[in-house]
Coordinates of C-alpha atoms and ligand atoms in Angstrom, one line a residue:
X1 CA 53.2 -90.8 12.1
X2 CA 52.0 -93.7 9.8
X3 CA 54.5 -95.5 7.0
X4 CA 53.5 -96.6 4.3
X5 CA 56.2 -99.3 2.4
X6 CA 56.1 -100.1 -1.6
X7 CA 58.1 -103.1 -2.6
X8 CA 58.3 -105.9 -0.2
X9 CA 61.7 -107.4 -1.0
X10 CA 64.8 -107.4 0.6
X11 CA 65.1 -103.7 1.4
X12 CA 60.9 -102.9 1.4
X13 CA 60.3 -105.6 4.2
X14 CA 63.2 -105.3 6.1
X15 CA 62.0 -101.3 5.9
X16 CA 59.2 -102.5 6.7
X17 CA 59.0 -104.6 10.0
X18 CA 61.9 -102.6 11.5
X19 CA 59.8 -99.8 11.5
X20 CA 56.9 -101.7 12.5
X21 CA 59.2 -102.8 15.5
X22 CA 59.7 -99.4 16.7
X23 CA 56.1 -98.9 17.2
X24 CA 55.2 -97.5 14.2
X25 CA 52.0 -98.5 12.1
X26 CA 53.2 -99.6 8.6
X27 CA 51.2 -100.6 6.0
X28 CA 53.5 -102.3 3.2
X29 CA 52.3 -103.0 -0.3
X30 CA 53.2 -105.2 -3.2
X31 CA 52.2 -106.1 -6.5
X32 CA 52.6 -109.5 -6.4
X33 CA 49.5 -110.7 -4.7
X34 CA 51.2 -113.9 -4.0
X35 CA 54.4 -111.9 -1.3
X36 CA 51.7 -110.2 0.4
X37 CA 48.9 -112.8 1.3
X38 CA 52.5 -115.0 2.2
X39 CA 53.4 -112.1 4.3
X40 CA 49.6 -111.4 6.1
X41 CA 50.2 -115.2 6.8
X42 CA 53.5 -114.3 9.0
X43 CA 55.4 -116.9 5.9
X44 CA 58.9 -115.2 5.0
X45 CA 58.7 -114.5 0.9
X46 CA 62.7 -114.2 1.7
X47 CA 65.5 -115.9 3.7
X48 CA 66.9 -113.4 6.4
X49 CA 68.1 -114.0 9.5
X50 CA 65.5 -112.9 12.4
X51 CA 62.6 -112.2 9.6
X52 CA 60.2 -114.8 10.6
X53 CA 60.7 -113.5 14.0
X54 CA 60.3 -109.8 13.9
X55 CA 57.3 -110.0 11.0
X56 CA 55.3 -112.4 13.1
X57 CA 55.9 -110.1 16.5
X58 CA 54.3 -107.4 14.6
X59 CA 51.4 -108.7 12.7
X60 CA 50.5 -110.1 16.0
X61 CA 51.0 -106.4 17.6
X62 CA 49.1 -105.3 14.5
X63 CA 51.4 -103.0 13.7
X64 CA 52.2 -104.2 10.0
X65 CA 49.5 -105.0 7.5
X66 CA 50.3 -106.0 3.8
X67 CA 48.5 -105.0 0.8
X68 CA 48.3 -105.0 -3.0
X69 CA 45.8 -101.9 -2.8
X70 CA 47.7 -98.5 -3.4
X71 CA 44.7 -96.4 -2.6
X72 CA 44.7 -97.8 0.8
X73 CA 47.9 -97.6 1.6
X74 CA 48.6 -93.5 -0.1
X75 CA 45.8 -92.6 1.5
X76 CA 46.4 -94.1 4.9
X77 CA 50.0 -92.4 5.5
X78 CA 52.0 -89.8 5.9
X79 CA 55.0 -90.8 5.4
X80 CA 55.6 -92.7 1.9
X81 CA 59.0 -94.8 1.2
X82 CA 59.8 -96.2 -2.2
X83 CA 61.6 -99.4 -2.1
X84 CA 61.1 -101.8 -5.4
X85 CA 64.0 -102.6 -7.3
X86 CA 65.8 -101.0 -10.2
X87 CA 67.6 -103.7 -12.0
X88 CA 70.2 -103.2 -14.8
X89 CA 68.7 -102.1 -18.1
X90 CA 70.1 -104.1 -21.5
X91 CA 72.4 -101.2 -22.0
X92 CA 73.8 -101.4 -17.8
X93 CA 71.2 -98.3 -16.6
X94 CA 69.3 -98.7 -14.0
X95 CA 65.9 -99.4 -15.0
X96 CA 63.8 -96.7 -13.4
X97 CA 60.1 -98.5 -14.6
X98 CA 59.3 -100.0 -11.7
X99 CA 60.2 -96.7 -9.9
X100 CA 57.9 -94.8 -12.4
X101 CA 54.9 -97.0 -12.0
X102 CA 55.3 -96.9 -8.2
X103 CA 55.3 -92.6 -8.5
X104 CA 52.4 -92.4 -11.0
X105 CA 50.7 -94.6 -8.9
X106 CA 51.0 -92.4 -5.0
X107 CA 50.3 -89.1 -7.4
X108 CA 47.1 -90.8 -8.6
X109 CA 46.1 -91.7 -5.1
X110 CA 47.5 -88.5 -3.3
X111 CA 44.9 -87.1 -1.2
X112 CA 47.1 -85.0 1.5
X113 CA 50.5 -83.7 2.0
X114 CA 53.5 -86.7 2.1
X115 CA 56.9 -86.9 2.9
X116 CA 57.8 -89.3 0.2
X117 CA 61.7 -91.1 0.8
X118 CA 63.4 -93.0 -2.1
X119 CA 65.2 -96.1 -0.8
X120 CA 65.3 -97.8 -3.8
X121 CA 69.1 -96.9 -5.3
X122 CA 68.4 -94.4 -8.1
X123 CA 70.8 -92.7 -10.2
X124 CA 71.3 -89.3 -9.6
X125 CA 68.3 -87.1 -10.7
X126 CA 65.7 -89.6 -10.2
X127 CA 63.8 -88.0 -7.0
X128 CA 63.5 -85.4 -9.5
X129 CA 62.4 -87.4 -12.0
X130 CA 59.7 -89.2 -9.1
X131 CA 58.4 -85.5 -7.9
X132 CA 57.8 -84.6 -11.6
X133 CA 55.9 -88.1 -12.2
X134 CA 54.3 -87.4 -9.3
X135 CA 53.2 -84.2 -9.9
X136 CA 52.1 -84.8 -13.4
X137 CA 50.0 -87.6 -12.3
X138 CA 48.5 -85.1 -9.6
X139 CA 47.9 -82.5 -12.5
X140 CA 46.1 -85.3 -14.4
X141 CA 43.0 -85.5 -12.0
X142 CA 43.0 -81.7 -11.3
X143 CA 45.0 -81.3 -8.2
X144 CA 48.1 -79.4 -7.5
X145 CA 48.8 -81.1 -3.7
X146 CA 52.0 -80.4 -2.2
X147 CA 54.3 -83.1 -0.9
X148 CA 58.3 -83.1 -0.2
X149 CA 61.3 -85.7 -1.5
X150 CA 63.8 -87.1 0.3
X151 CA 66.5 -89.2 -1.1
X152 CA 67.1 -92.4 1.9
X153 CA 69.3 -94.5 0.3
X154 CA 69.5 -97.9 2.0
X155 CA 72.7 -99.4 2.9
X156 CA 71.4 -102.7 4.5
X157 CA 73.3 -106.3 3.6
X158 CA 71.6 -109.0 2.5
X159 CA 72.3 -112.0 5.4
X160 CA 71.9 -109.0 7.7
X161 CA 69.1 -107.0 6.5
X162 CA 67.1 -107.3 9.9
X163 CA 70.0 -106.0 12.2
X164 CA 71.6 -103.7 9.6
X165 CA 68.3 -101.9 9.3
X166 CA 67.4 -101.7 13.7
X167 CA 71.4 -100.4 13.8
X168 CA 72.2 -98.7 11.0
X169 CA 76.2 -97.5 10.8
X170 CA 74.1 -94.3 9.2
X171 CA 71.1 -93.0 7.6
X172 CA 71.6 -90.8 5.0
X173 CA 69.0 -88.2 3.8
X174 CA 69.4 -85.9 1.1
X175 CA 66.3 -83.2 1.3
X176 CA 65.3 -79.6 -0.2
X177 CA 63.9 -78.4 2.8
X178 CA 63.9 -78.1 6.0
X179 CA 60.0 -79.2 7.1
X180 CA 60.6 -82.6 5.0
X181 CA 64.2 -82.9 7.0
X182 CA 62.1 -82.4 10.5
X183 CA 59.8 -85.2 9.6
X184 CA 62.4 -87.1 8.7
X185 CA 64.6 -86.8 11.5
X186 CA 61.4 -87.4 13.8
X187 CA 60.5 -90.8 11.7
X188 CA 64.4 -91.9 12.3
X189 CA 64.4 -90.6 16.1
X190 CA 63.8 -94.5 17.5
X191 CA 67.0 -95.7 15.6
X192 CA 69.2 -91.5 16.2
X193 CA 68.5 -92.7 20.0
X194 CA 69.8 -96.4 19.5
X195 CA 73.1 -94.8 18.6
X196 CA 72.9 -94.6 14.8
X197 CA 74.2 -91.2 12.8
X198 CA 71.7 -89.1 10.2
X199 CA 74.2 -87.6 7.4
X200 CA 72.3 -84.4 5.9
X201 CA 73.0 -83.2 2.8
X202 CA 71.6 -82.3 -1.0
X203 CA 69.6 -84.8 -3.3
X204 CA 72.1 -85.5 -5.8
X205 CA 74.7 -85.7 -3.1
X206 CA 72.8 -88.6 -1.1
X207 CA 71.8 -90.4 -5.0
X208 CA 75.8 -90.5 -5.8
X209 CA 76.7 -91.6 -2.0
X210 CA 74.8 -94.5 -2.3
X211 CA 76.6 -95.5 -5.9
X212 CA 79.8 -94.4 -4.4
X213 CA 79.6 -96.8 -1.6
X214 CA 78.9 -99.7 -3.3
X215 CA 81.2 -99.1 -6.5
X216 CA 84.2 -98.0 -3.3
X217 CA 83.5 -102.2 -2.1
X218 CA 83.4 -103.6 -5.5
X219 CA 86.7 -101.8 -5.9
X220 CA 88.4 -103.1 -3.3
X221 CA 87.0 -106.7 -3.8
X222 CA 88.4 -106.3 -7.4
X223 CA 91.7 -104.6 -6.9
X224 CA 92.4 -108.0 -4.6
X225 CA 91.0 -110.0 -7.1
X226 CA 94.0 -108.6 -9.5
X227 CA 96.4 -108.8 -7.0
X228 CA 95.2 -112.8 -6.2
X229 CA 96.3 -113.3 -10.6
X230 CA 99.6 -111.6 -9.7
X231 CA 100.2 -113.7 -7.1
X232 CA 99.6 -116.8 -9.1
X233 CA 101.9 -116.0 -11.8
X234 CA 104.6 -114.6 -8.9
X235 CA 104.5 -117.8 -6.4
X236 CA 103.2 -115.6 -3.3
X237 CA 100.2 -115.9 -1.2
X238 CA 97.4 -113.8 -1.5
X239 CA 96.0 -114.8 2.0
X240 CA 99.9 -114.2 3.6
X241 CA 99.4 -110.7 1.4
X242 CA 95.4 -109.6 2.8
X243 CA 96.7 -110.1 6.5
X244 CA 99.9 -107.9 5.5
X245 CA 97.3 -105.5 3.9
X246 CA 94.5 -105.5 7.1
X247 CA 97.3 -104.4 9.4
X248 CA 97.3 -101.0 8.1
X249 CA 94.8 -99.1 9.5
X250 CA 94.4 -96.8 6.5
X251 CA 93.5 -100.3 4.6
X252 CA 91.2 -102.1 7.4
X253 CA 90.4 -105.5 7.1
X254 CA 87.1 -105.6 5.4
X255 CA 86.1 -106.2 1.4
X256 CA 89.7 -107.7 0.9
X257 CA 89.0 -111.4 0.5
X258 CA 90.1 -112.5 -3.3
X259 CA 87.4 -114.9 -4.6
X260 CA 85.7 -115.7 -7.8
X261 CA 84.1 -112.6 -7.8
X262 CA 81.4 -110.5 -6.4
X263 CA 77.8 -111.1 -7.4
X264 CA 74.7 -110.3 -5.7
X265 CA 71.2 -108.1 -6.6
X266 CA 73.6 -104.6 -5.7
X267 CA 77.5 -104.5 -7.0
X268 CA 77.2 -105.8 -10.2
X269 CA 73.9 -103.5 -11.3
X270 CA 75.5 -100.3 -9.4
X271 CA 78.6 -100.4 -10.8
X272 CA 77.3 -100.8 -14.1
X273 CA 74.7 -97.8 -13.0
X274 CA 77.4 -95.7 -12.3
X275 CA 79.4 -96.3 -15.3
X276 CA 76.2 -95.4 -17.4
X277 CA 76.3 -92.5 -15.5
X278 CA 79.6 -91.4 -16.4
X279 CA 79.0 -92.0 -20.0
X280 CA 75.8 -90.0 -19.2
X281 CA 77.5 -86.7 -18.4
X282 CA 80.7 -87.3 -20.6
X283 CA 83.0 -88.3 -17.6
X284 CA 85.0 -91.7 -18.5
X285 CA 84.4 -93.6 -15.2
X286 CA 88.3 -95.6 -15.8
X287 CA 88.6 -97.2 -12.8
X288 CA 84.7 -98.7 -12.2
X289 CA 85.5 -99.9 -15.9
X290 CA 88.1 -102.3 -14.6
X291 CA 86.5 -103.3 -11.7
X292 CA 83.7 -105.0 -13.9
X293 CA 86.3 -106.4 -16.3
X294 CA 88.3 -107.9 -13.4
X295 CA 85.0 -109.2 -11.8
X296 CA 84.6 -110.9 -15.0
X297 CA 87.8 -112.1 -15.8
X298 CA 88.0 -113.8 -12.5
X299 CA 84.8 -115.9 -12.9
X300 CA 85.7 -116.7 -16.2
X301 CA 89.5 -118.1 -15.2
X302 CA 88.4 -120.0 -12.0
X303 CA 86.0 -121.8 -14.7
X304 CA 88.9 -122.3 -17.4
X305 CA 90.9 -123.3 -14.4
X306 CA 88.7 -126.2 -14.3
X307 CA 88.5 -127.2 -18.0
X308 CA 92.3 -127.2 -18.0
X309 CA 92.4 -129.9 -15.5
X310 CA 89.1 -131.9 -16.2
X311 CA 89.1 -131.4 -19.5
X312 CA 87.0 -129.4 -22.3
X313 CA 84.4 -132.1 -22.7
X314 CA 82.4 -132.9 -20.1
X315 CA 80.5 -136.3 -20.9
X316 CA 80.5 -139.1 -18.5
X317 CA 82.0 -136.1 -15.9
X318 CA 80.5 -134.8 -12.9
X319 CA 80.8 -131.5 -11.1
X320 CA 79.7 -131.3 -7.4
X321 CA 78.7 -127.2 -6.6
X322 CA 78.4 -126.3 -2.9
X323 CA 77.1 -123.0 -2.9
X324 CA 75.1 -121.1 -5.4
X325 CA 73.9 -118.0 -3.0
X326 CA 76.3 -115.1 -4.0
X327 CA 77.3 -115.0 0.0
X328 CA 76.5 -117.1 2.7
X329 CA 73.2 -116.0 5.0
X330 CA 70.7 -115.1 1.6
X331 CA 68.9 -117.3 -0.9
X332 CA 69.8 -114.6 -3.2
X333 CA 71.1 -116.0 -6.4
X334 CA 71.1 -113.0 -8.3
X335 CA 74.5 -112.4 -10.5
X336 CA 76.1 -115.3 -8.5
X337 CA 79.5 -116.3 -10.0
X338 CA 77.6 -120.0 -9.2
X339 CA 75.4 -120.1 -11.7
X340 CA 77.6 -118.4 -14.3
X341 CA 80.1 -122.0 -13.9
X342 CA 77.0 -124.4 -13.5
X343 CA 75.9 -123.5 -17.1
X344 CA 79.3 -123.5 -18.6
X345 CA 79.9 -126.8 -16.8
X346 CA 76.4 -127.8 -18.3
X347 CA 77.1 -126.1 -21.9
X348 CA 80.5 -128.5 -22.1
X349 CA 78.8 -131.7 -21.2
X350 CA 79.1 -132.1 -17.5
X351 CA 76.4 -133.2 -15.1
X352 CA 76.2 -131.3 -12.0
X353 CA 75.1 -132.2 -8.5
X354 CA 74.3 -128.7 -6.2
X355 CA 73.9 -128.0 -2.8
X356 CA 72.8 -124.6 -0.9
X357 CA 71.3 -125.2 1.8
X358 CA 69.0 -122.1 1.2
X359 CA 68.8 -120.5 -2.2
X360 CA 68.8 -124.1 -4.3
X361 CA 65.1 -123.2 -5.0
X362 CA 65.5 -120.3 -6.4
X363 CA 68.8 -122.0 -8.6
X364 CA 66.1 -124.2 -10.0
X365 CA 63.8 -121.4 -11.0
X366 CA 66.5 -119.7 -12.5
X367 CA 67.9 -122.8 -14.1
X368 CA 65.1 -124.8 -15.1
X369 CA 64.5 -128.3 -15.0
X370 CA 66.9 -130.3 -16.8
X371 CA 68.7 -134.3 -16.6
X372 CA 72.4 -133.0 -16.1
X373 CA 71.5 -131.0 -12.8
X374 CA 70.6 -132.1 -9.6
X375 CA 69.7 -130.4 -6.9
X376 CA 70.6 -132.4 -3.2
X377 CA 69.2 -131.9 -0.1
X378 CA 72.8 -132.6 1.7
X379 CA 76.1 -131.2 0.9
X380 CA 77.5 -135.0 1.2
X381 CA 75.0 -136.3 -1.4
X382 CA 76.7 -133.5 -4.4
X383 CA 79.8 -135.4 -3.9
X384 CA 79.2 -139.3 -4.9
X385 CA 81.4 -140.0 -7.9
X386 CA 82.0 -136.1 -8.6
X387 CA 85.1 -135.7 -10.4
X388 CA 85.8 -132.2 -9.0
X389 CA 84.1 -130.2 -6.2
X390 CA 83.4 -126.4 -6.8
X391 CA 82.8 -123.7 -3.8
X392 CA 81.3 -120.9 -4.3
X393 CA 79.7 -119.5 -1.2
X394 CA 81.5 -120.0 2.2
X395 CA 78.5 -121.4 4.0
X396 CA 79.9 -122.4 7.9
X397 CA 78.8 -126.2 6.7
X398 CA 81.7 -126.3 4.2
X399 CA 83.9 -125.4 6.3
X400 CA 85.1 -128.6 8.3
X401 CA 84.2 -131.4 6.4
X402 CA 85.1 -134.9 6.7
X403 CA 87.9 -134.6 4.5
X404 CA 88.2 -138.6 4.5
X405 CA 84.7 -138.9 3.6
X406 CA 85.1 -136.5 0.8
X407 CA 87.9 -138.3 -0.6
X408 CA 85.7 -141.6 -0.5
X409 CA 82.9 -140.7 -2.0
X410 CA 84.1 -138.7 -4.8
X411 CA 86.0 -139.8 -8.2
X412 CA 88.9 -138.0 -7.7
X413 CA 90.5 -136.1 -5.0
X414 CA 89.8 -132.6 -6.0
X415 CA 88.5 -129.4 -5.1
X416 CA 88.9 -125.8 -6.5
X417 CA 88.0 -123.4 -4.0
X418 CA 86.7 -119.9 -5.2
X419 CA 86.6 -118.6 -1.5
X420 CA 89.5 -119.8 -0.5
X421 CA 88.0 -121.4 2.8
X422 CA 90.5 -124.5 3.6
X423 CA 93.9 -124.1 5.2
X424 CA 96.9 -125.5 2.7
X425 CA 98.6 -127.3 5.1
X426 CA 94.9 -129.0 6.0
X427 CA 94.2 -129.9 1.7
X428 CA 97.9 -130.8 1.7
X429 CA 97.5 -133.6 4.6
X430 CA 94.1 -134.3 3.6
X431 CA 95.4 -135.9 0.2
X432 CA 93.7 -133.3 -2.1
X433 CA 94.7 -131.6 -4.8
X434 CA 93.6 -128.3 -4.1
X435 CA 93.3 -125.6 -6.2
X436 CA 92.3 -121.9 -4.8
X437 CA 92.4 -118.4 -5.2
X438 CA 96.0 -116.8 -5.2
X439 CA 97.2 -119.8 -3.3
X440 CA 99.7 -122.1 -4.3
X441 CA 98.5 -125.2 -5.9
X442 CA 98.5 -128.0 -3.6
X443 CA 98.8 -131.6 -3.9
X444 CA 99.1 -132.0 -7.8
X445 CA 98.2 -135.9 -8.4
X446 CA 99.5 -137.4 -11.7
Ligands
LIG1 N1 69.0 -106.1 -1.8 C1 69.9 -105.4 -1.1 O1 70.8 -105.9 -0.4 C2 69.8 -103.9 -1.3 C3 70.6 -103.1 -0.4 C4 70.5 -101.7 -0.5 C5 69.7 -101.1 -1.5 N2 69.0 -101.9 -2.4 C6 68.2 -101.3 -3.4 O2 66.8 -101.3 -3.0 C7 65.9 -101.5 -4.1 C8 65.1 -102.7 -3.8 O3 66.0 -103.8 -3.8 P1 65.5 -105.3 -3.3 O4 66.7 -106.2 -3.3 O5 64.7 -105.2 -2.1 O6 64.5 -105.6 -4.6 P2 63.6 -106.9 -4.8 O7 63.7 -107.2 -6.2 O8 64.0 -108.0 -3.8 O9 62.2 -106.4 -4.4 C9 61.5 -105.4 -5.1 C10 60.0 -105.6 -4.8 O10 59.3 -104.5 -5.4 C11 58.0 -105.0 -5.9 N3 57.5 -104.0 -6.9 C12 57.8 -103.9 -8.2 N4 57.1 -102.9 -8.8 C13 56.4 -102.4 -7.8 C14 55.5 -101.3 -7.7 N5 55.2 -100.5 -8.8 N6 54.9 -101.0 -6.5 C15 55.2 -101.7 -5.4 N7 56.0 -102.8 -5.4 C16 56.6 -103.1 -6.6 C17 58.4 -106.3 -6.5 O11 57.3 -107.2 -6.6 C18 59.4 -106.8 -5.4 O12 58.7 -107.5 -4.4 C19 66.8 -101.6 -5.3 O13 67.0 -100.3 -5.9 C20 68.2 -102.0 -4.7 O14 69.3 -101.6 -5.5 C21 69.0 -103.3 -2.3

């Protein structure tokens, strides 16, 4: 069986070199002829953990090629998986062009039955709307050539995308019938016998699964974020209430960190999706509808937290950022709550001195060149006559610093924290005044 992969980012080449490394011979393709003579070339176009590894293993095996040529790579396969991105639209849909153009182009170059998989995440009704494209593009040069969907949602994280896609928790697969369903369960057979489950169902079914998923994390992440404001206002401790919460095993103790909010390339477009959705077929999503305002309103208070005690006006002020990845383990910058503060911090005056130690690149890309922001190759460097320090990813460097140091080389003594990653007692000895998430303020200085 031969794979062919479109869209080479986080989910098309993880797809990609996995399947590569189970012995398969995948031809992925891109149309950005930069990513794939980077890729031929064994260079990562993406940080991941294990990628530079596992790509060069299997260009070497010649198991993986990369190509901008569709032709080539329709032709040369059997088995077709759709993996470029579907960002939000101006009015929070998912925008399906990308997903279009990728369809119109395999009908075009159809020459044999396919088993085409959708990984990208598509709101319900778009495999339909990809076998209709499809087939009209088929109709266009004269042929009527038969070929299956399957909806494959993908549930990989980014900082994991290389073991999340060799072990999947599950594959999910949403088919019409049963000889696409065989292919597919013979394509996945590698991974079924390295313990992970294959979940059958109905198109629609798998399209809203996917959605659901992600909008079920954002929820929880939110409904702590709410608790972490009533905790505030009430003098408890949202870290004493999370380990109160993670006992119960009907809770768990996963997605229930309070923070500045989640960001990243998948909750903030999918929950938006599935709102649209809703709106789409009449049915008033409520609950997804706070989850995005309380995302919101906690990035937005975290910053106000800051004007309150620095002040409105930021000239002759300096901001140190550590962090502007929306987690720790990607350079993905994509809806980080980071970048939201560095450009109200820049639109009020401050200068700002950054550290990631990955995804700064891609900050400066996104923020352009500019006198009031730095960019520093060492998290220590960020800090020299700052007169706050703001985290925003919990990268394991910021976790023990030299507190002494810090406290030396910056203006003033303080930190607000938006993940929460130093211990009270710790910021309390340390001489800081420390300002977190749903934690009692510590060490106010005069
Ligand atoms: N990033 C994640 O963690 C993650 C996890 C699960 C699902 N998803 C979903 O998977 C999809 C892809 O996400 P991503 O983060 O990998 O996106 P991405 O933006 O990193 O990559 C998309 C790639 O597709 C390419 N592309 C665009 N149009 C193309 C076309 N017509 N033909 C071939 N390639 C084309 C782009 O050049 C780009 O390299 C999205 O729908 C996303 O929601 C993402």
């Amino acid at each position: 069986m031969k794979i062919s992969v479109f869209g080479t980012g986080y989910v098309g080449l993880a797809t990609g070199v996995c399947f590569a490394d189970m012995g398969y011979s995948v031809m992925s393709l891109d149309v950005e002829p930069e990513k794939v003579e980077k890729l031929n070339q064994g260079i990562p176009t993406i940080f991941e953990p294990g990628l530079e590894d596992i790509l060069k293993r299997n260009l070497a095996a010649q198991r993986i090629s990369f190509t901008t040529d569709y032709k080539m790579a329709v032709e040369s396969s059997d088995v077709l998986f759709i993996a470029v991105g579907t960002p939000s639209g101006d009015d929070g849909s998912a925008n399906l062009d990308y997903v279009v153009s990728a369809a119109n182009s395999i009908g075009q170059f159809m020459n044999s039955k396919k088993v085409i998989l959708t990984k990208s995440t598509v709101p319900v009704g778009t495999n339909y709307l990809i076998r209709d494209t499809i087939r009209a593009a088929l109709k266009k040069k004269g042929s009527s050539l038969e070929f299956d969907m399957v909806s494959n949602p993908e549930f990989l994280r980014e900082g994991s995308a290389i073991h999340d896609c060799l072990h999947p928790d599950r594959i999910v697969i949403g088919f019409e019938n049963e000889s696409a369903a065989k292919v597919v369960r013979r394509l996945y057979d590698p991974f079924i016998k390295n313990g992970a489950k294959m979940i059958e169902m109905d198109i629609p079914s798998a399209e809203v699964t996917k959605y659901a998923a992600n909008a079920f994390l954002a929820t929880k992440i939110s409904i702590m974020n709410e608790f972490s404001r009533l905790c505030d206002k009430v003098g408890a401790n949202i870290e004493n209430v999370r380990v109160g919460l993670s006992a119960d095993h009907r809770i768990g103790p996963h997605f229930i960190y309070a923070g500045v909010g989640y960001g990243g390339s998948c909750f903030p477009k999918d929950v938006k999706a599935l709102i649209y959705t809703g709106q789409k077929y009449d049915e008033d999503l409520k609950i997804l509808n706070a989850v995005e305002q309380t995302n919101f309103i906690q990035r937005e208070r975290f910053v106000n937290e800051v004007f309150k005690r620095v002040g409105q006006s930021g000239k002759g002020k300096k901001i140190a950022v550590w962090g502007v990845a929306f987690k720790p383990g990607t350079d993905d910058i994509r809806e980080s709550p980071s970048l939201y503060a560095i450009e109200k911090f820049l639109a009020s005056g401050f200068s700002v001195s950054a550290y990631d130690p990955v995804a700064a690149e891609n900050a400066k890309i996104h923020l352009g060149a500019r006198s009031d922001l730095s960019f520093v190759a060492h998290q220590d460097e960020a800090l020299s006559g700052a007169d706050a320090l703001c985290i925003f990813t919990e990268w394991k460097s910021f976790l023990q610093p030299d507190f002494a140091k810090l406290k030396k080389s910056m203006k003033y003594s303080l930190i607000f924290d938006g993940r929460n990653i130093y211990d009270l007692e710790v910021m309390r000895e340390s001489g800081f005044e420390y300002h977190s998430i749903g934690r009692p303020l510590v060490g106010v200085q005069k």
